[in-house]
Coordinates of C-alpha atoms in Angstrom, one line a residue:
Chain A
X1 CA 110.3 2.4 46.6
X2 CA 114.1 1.5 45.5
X3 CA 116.8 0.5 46.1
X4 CA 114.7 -3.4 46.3
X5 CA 116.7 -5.1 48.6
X6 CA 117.0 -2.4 51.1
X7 CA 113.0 -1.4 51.4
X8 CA 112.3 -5.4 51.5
X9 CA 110.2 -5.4 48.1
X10 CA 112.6 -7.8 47.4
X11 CA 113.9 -10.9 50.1
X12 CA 117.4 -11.1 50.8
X13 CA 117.3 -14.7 49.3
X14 CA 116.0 -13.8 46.1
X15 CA 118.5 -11.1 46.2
X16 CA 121.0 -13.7 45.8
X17 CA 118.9 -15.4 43.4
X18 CA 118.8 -12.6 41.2
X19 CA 122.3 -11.6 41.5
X20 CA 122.7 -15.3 39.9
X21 CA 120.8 -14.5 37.3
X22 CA 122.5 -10.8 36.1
X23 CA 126.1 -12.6 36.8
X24 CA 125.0 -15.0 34.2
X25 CA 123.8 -13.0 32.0
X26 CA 126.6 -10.8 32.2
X27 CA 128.9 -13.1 31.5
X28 CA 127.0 -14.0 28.5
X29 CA 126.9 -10.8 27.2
X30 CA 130.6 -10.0 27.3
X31 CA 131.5 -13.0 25.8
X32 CA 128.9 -12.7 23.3
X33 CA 130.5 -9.3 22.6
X34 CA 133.6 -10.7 22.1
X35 CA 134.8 -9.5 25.2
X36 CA 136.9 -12.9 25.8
X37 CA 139.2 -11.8 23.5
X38 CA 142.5 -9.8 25.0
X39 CA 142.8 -8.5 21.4
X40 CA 139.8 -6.8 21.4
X41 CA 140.1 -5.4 24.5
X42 CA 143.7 -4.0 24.4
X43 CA 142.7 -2.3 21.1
X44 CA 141.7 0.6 22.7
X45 CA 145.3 1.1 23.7
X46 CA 146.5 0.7 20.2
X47 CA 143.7 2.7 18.7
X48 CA 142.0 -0.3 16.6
X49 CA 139.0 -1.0 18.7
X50 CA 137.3 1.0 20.8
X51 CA 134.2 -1.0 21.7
X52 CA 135.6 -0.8 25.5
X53 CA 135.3 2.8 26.0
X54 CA 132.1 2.5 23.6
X55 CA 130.5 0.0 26.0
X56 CA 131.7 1.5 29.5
X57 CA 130.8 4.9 28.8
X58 CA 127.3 4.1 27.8
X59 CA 126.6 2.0 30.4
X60 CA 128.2 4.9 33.0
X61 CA 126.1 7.6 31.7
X62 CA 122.9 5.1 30.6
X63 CA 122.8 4.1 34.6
X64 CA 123.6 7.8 35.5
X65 CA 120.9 8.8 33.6
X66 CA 118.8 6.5 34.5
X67 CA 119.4 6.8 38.4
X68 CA 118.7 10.1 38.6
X69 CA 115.3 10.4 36.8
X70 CA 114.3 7.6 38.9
X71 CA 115.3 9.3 41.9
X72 CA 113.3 12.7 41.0
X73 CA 110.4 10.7 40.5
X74 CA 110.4 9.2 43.7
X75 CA 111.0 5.1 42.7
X76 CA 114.6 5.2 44.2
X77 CA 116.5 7.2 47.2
X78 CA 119.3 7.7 45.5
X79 CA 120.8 8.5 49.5
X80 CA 120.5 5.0 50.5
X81 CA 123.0 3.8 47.2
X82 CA 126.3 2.0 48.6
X83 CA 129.2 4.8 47.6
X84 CA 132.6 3.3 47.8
X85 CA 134.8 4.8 50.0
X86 CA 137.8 6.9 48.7
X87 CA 141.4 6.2 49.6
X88 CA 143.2 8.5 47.0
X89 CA 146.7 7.3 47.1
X90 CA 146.1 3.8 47.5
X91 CA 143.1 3.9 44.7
X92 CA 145.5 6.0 42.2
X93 CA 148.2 3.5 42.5
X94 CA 145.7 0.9 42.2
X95 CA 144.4 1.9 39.3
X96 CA 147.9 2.3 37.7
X97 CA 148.5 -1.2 38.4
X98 CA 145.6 -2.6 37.1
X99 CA 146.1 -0.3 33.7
X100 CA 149.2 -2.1 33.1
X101 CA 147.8 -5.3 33.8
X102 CA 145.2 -4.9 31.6
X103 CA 147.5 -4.0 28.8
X104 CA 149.9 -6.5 29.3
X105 CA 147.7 -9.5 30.1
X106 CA 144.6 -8.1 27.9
X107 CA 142.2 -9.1 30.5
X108 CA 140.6 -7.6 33.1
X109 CA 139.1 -9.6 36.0
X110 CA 135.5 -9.7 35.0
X111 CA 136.7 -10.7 30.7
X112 CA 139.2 -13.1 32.3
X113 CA 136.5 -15.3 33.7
X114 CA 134.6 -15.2 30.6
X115 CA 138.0 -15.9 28.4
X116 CA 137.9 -19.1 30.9
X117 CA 134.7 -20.1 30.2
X118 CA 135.3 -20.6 26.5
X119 CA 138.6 -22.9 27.5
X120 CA 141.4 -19.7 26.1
X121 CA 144.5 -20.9 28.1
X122 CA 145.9 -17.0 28.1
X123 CA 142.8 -16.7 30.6
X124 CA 143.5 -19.6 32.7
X125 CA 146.9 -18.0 33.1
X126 CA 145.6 -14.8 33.8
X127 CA 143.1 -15.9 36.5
X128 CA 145.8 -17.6 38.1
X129 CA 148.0 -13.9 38.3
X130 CA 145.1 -12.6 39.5
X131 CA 145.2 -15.1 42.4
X132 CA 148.9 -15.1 43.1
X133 CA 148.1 -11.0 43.2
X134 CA 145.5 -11.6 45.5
X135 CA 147.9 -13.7 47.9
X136 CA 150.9 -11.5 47.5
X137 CA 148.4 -8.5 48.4
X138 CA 147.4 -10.3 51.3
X139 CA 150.7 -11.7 52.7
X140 CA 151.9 -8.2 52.3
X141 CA 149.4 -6.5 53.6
X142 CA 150.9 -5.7 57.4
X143 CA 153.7 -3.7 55.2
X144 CA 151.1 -1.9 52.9
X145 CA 148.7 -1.2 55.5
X146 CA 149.3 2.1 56.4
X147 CA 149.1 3.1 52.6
X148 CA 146.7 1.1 51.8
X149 CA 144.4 3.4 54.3
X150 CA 146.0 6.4 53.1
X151 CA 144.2 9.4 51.6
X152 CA 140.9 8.8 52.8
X153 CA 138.2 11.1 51.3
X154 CA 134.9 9.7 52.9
X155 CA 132.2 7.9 50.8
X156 CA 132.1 11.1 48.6
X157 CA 131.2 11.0 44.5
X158 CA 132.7 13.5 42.2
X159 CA 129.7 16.1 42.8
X160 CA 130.2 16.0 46.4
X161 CA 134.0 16.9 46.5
X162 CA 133.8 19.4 44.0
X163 CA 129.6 21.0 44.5
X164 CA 128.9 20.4 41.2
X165 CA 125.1 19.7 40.5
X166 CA 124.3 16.4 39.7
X167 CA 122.1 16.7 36.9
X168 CA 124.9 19.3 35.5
X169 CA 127.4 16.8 35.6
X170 CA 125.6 14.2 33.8
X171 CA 124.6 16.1 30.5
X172 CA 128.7 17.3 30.8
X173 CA 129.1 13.4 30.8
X174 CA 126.7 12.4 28.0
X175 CA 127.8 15.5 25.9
X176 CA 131.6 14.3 26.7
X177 CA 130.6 10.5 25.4
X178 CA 129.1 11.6 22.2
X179 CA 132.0 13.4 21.4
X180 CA 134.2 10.7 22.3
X181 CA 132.4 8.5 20.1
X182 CA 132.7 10.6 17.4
X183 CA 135.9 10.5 17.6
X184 CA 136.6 6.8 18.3
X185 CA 134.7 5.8 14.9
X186 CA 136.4 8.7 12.7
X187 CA 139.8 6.8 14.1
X188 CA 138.1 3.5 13.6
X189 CA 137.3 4.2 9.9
X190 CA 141.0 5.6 9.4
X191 CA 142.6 2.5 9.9
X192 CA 142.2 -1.1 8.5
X193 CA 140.3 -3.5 9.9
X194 CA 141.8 -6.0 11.9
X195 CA 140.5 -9.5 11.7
X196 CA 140.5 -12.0 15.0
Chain B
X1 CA 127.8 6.4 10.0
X2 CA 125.3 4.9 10.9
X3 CA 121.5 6.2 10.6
X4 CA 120.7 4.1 13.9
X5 CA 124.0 5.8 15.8
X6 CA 122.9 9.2 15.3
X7 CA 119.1 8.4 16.5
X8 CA 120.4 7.1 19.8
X9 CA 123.2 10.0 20.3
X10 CA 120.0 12.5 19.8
X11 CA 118.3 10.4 21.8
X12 CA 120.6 9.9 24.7
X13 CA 121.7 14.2 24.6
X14 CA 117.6 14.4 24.6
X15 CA 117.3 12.7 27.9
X16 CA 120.5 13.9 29.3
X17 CA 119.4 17.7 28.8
X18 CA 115.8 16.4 29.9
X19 CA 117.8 16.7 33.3
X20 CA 118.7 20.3 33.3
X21 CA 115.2 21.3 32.9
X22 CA 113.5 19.4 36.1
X23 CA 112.1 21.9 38.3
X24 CA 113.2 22.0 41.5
X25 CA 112.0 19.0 43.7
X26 CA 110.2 19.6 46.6
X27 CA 111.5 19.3 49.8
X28 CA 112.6 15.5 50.1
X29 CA 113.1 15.2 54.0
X30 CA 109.8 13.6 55.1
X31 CA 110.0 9.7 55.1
X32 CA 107.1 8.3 53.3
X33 CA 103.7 8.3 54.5
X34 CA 103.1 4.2 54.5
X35 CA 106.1 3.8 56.7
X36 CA 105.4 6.4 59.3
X37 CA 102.0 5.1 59.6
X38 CA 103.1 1.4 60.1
X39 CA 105.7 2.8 62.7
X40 CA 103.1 4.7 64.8
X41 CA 101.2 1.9 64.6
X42 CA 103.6 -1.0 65.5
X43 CA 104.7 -0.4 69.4
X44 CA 107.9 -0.7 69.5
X45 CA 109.2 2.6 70.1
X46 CA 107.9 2.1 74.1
X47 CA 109.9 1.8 76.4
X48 CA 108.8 0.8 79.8
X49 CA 110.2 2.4 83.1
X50 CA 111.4 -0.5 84.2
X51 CA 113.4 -1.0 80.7
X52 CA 115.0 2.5 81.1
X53 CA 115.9 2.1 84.8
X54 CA 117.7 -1.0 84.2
X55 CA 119.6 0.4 81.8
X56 CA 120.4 3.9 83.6
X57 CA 121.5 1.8 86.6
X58 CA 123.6 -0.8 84.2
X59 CA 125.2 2.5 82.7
X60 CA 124.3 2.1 79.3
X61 CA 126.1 4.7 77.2
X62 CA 123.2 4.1 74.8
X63 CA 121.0 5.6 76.5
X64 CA 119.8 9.5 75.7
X65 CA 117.4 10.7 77.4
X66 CA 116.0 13.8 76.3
X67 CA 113.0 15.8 78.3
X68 CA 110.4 17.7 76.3
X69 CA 108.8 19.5 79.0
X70 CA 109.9 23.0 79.7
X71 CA 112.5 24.2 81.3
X72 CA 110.9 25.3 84.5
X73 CA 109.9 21.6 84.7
X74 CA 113.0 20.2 83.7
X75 CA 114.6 22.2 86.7
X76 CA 112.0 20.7 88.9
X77 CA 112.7 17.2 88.3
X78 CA 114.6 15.6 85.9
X79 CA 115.7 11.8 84.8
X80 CA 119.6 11.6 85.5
X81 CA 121.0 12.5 82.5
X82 CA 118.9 13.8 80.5
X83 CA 118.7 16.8 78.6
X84 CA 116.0 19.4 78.4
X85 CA 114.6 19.9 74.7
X86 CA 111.2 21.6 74.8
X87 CA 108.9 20.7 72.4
X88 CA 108.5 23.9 70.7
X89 CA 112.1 23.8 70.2
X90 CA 112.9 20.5 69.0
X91 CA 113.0 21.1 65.4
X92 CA 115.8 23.7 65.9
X93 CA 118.8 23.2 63.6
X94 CA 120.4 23.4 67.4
X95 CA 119.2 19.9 68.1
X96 CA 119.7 18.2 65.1
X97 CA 122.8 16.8 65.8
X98 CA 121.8 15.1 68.8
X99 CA 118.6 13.8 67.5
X100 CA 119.3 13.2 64.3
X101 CA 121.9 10.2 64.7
X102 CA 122.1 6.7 64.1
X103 CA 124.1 6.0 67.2
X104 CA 122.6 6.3 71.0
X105 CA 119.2 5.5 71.5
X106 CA 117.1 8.6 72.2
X107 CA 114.2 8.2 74.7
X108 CA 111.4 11.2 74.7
X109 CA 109.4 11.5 77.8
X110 CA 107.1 14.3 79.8
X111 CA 104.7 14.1 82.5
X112 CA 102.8 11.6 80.6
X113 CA 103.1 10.7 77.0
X114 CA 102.0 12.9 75.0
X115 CA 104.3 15.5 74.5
X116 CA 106.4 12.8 74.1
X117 CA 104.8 11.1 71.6
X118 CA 104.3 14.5 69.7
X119 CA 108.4 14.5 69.8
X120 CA 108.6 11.4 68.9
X121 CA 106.2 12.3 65.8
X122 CA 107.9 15.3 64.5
X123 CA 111.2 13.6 64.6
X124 CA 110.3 10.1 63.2
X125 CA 108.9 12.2 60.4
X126 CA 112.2 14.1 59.5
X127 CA 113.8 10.1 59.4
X128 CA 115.6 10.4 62.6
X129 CA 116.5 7.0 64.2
X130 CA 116.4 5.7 67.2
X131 CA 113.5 6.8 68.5
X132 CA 112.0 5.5 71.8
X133 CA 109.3 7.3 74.2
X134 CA 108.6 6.4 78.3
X135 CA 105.9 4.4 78.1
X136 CA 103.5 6.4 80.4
X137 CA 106.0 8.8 80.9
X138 CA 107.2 10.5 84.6
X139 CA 103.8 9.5 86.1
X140 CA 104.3 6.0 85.3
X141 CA 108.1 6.3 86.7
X142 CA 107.1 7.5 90.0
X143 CA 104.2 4.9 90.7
X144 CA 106.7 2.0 89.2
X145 CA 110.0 3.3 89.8
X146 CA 109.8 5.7 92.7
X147 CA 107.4 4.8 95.1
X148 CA 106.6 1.0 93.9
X149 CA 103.9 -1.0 95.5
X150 CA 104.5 -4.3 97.3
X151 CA 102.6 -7.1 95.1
X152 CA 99.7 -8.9 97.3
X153 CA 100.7 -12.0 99.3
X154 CA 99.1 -14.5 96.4
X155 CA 101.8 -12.5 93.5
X156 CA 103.7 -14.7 91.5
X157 CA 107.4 -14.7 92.0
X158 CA 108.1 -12.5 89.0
X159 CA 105.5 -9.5 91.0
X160 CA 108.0 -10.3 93.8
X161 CA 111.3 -9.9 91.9
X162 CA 110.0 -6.6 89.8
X163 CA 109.0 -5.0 93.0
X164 CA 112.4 -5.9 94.8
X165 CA 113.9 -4.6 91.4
X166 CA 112.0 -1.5 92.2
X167 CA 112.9 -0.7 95.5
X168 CA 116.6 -0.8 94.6
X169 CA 116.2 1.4 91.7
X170 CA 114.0 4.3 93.7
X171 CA 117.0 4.0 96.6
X172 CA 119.2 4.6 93.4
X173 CA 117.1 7.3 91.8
X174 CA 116.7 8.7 95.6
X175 CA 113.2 8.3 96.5
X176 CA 114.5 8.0 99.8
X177 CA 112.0 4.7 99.9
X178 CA 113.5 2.2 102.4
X179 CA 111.1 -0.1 102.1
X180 CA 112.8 -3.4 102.4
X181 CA 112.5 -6.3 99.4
X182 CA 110.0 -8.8 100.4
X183 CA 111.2 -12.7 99.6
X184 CA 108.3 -14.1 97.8
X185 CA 106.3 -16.8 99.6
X186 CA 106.5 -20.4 98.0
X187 CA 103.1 -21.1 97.5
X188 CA 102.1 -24.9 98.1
X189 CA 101.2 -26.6 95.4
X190 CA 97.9 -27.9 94.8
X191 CA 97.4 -31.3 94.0
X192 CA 94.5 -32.5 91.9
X193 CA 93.7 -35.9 92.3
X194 CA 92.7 -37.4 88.8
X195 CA 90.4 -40.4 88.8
X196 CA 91.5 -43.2 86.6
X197 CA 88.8 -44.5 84.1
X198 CA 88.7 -48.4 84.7
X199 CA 89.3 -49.9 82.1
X200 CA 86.5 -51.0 79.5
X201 CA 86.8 -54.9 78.7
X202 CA 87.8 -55.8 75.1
X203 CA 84.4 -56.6 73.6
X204 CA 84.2 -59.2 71.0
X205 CA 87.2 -59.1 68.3
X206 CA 88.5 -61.5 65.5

């Protein structure tokens, strides 16, 4: 039956309809989980709030979950899912950059947007890095080219490069978030509450 | 913590071991019933002679033509090109990588179209793309292609220009027909004459 948009049960226009509707909603949710605020979600790196790591590891290993009972029962090919493809280098220094973004300016892209929603000038100014990053990228581009296509691993997932089963690897994942859970709230109660 | 935290961590290990435990699934290769039906149904996997001729002659590197007669046959007579895959054989891991592919287009054919369409049946089945049979199959391509049969004087144009296609393609496929492209005949047009009604006078009025 799934994925919708690919098998027709659902119209290419309605698919943007409906991708309306779950940006919307997803922009309420994060801001109604205080999400808009760069204080809550650097906290992680200070080791006062962790209700980032709480909230992306559930949903990671929620949709994980989810995807594969759905595919064994036959409602989704899991095959036909878009994988992104892998450029090692270029993703690993990537990913550094954006970690030090995110600690600096306490946004990232997704939050920002909400943070300017609600009017918070901090997220006016980050949205606007985030655009001067995107020109810079671009103007640069010719120079970073070659890197930027460096390392390329195919559209592969973690269980394809390394073999490991699937359904193995998620119950490794949801044992790993319970523990890291654990841990987050025994760190959480250990320290005082910070108001904001 | 929390009595509701500890529910949903049970919960979520519950479902999350649930995963370990599925028995094996059952070989997953077939597409699904519904669709193979609608695509045996719809028509679109024929190809006509003419179609495949046009495009041989064009040089379309798309074009893969695969014979699933056997090899005697195949050594017989063959379409340019193609390769011999005989239909006991065609679901050899040997011939996956040339059928299974999402790139050239491969066109089945035999004598007439039923090996062909049994091909093109075991194949559509395993999801292969790409998928085209002869329509009609080598019969069909030598009574159209080969040895093509000038249209009667009253033919439209279009009779006139398929069959002058033809006779180019069988000198390029080496039928060794010389048979020499007819120019169709303008046919006069007929007039009808159309009587006018006369006019009915306005009767009455405000």
């Amino acid at each position: 039956m799934g994925p919708l948009t690919f098998n027709d049960i659902i119209s290419t226009e309605w698919n943007y309809v409906i991708a309306l509707l779950i940006g919307l909603a997803f922009g309420y949710i994060l801001e109604a989980s205080g999400f808009s605020s760069s204080r809550k979600l650097v906290g992680v790196f200070y080791g006062y709030d962790f209700v980032v790591i709480r909230v992306f590891i559930t949903a990671v290993s929620v949709a994980m979950i989810t995807l594969l009972y759905l595919d064994y029962l036959g409602f989704l090919d899991f095959s036909m899912l878009y994988v992104v493809p892998t450029y090692i280098n270029a993703q690993v220094v990537g990913s550094i950059i954006m970690g030090i973004g995110f600690l600096m300016g306490g946004f990232c892209p997704g939050t920002s947007l909400t943070a300017v929603a609600i009017g918070k000038i901090d997220g006016m100014v980050f949205t606007g890095g985030i655009w001067l990053g995107i020109f810079g990228f671009s103007e640069a581009y010719p120079y970073i080219e070659d890197f930027n296509n460096s390392g390329y691993l195919g559209n592969v997932t973690i269980m394809d490069y390394f073999g490991i089963n699937a359904y193995t690897f998620a119950f490794g994942f949801a044992v790993f978030a319970i523990i890291a859970f654990t841990v987050a709230s025994k760190i959480r109660k250990n320290i005082k509450e910070i108001q904001y | 913590m929390q009595k509701r935290y500890i529910f949903l961590a049970i919960l979520f290990i519950a479902m999350a071991s649930g995963l370990l435990f599925l028995p094996d699934m059952k070989e997953k290769s077939q597409i699904p019933v519904d669709v193979f039906l609608n695509d045996i149904h719809s028509n679109n996997r024929h190809l006509t002679s003419d179609e495949i001729a046009k495009r041989i002659i064009n040089g379309d590197p798309m074009v893969f033509l695969v014979d699933v007669r056997t090899v005697e046959e195949y050594d017989n007579y063959s379409l340019p090109g193609s390769i011999n895959i005989p239909l006991k054989d065609i679901l050899l891991d040997d011939w996956a990588g040339y059928l299974d592919q999402d790139i050239v287009d491969v066109i089945f054919y035999s004598n007439d179209d039923i090996l062909s369409e049994q091909a093109w049946a075991l194949c559509k089945q395993l999801g292969f793309k790409n998928l085209y049979v002869l329509d009609g199959g080598l019969n069909t391509w030598f009574e159209t292609i080969m040895l093509p049969k000038e249209p009667g004087e009253l033919a439209s144009t279009a009779a006139f220009d398929l069959f002058s296609f033809r006779t180019g393609a069988s000198i390029y496929f080496g039928s060794g027909s010389t048979a020499v492209a007819v120019e169709a005949k303008p046919v006069k047009k007929k007039t009808i004459p159309v009587k006018k009604k006369a006019k009915r006078e306005a009767e009455g009025g405000c």
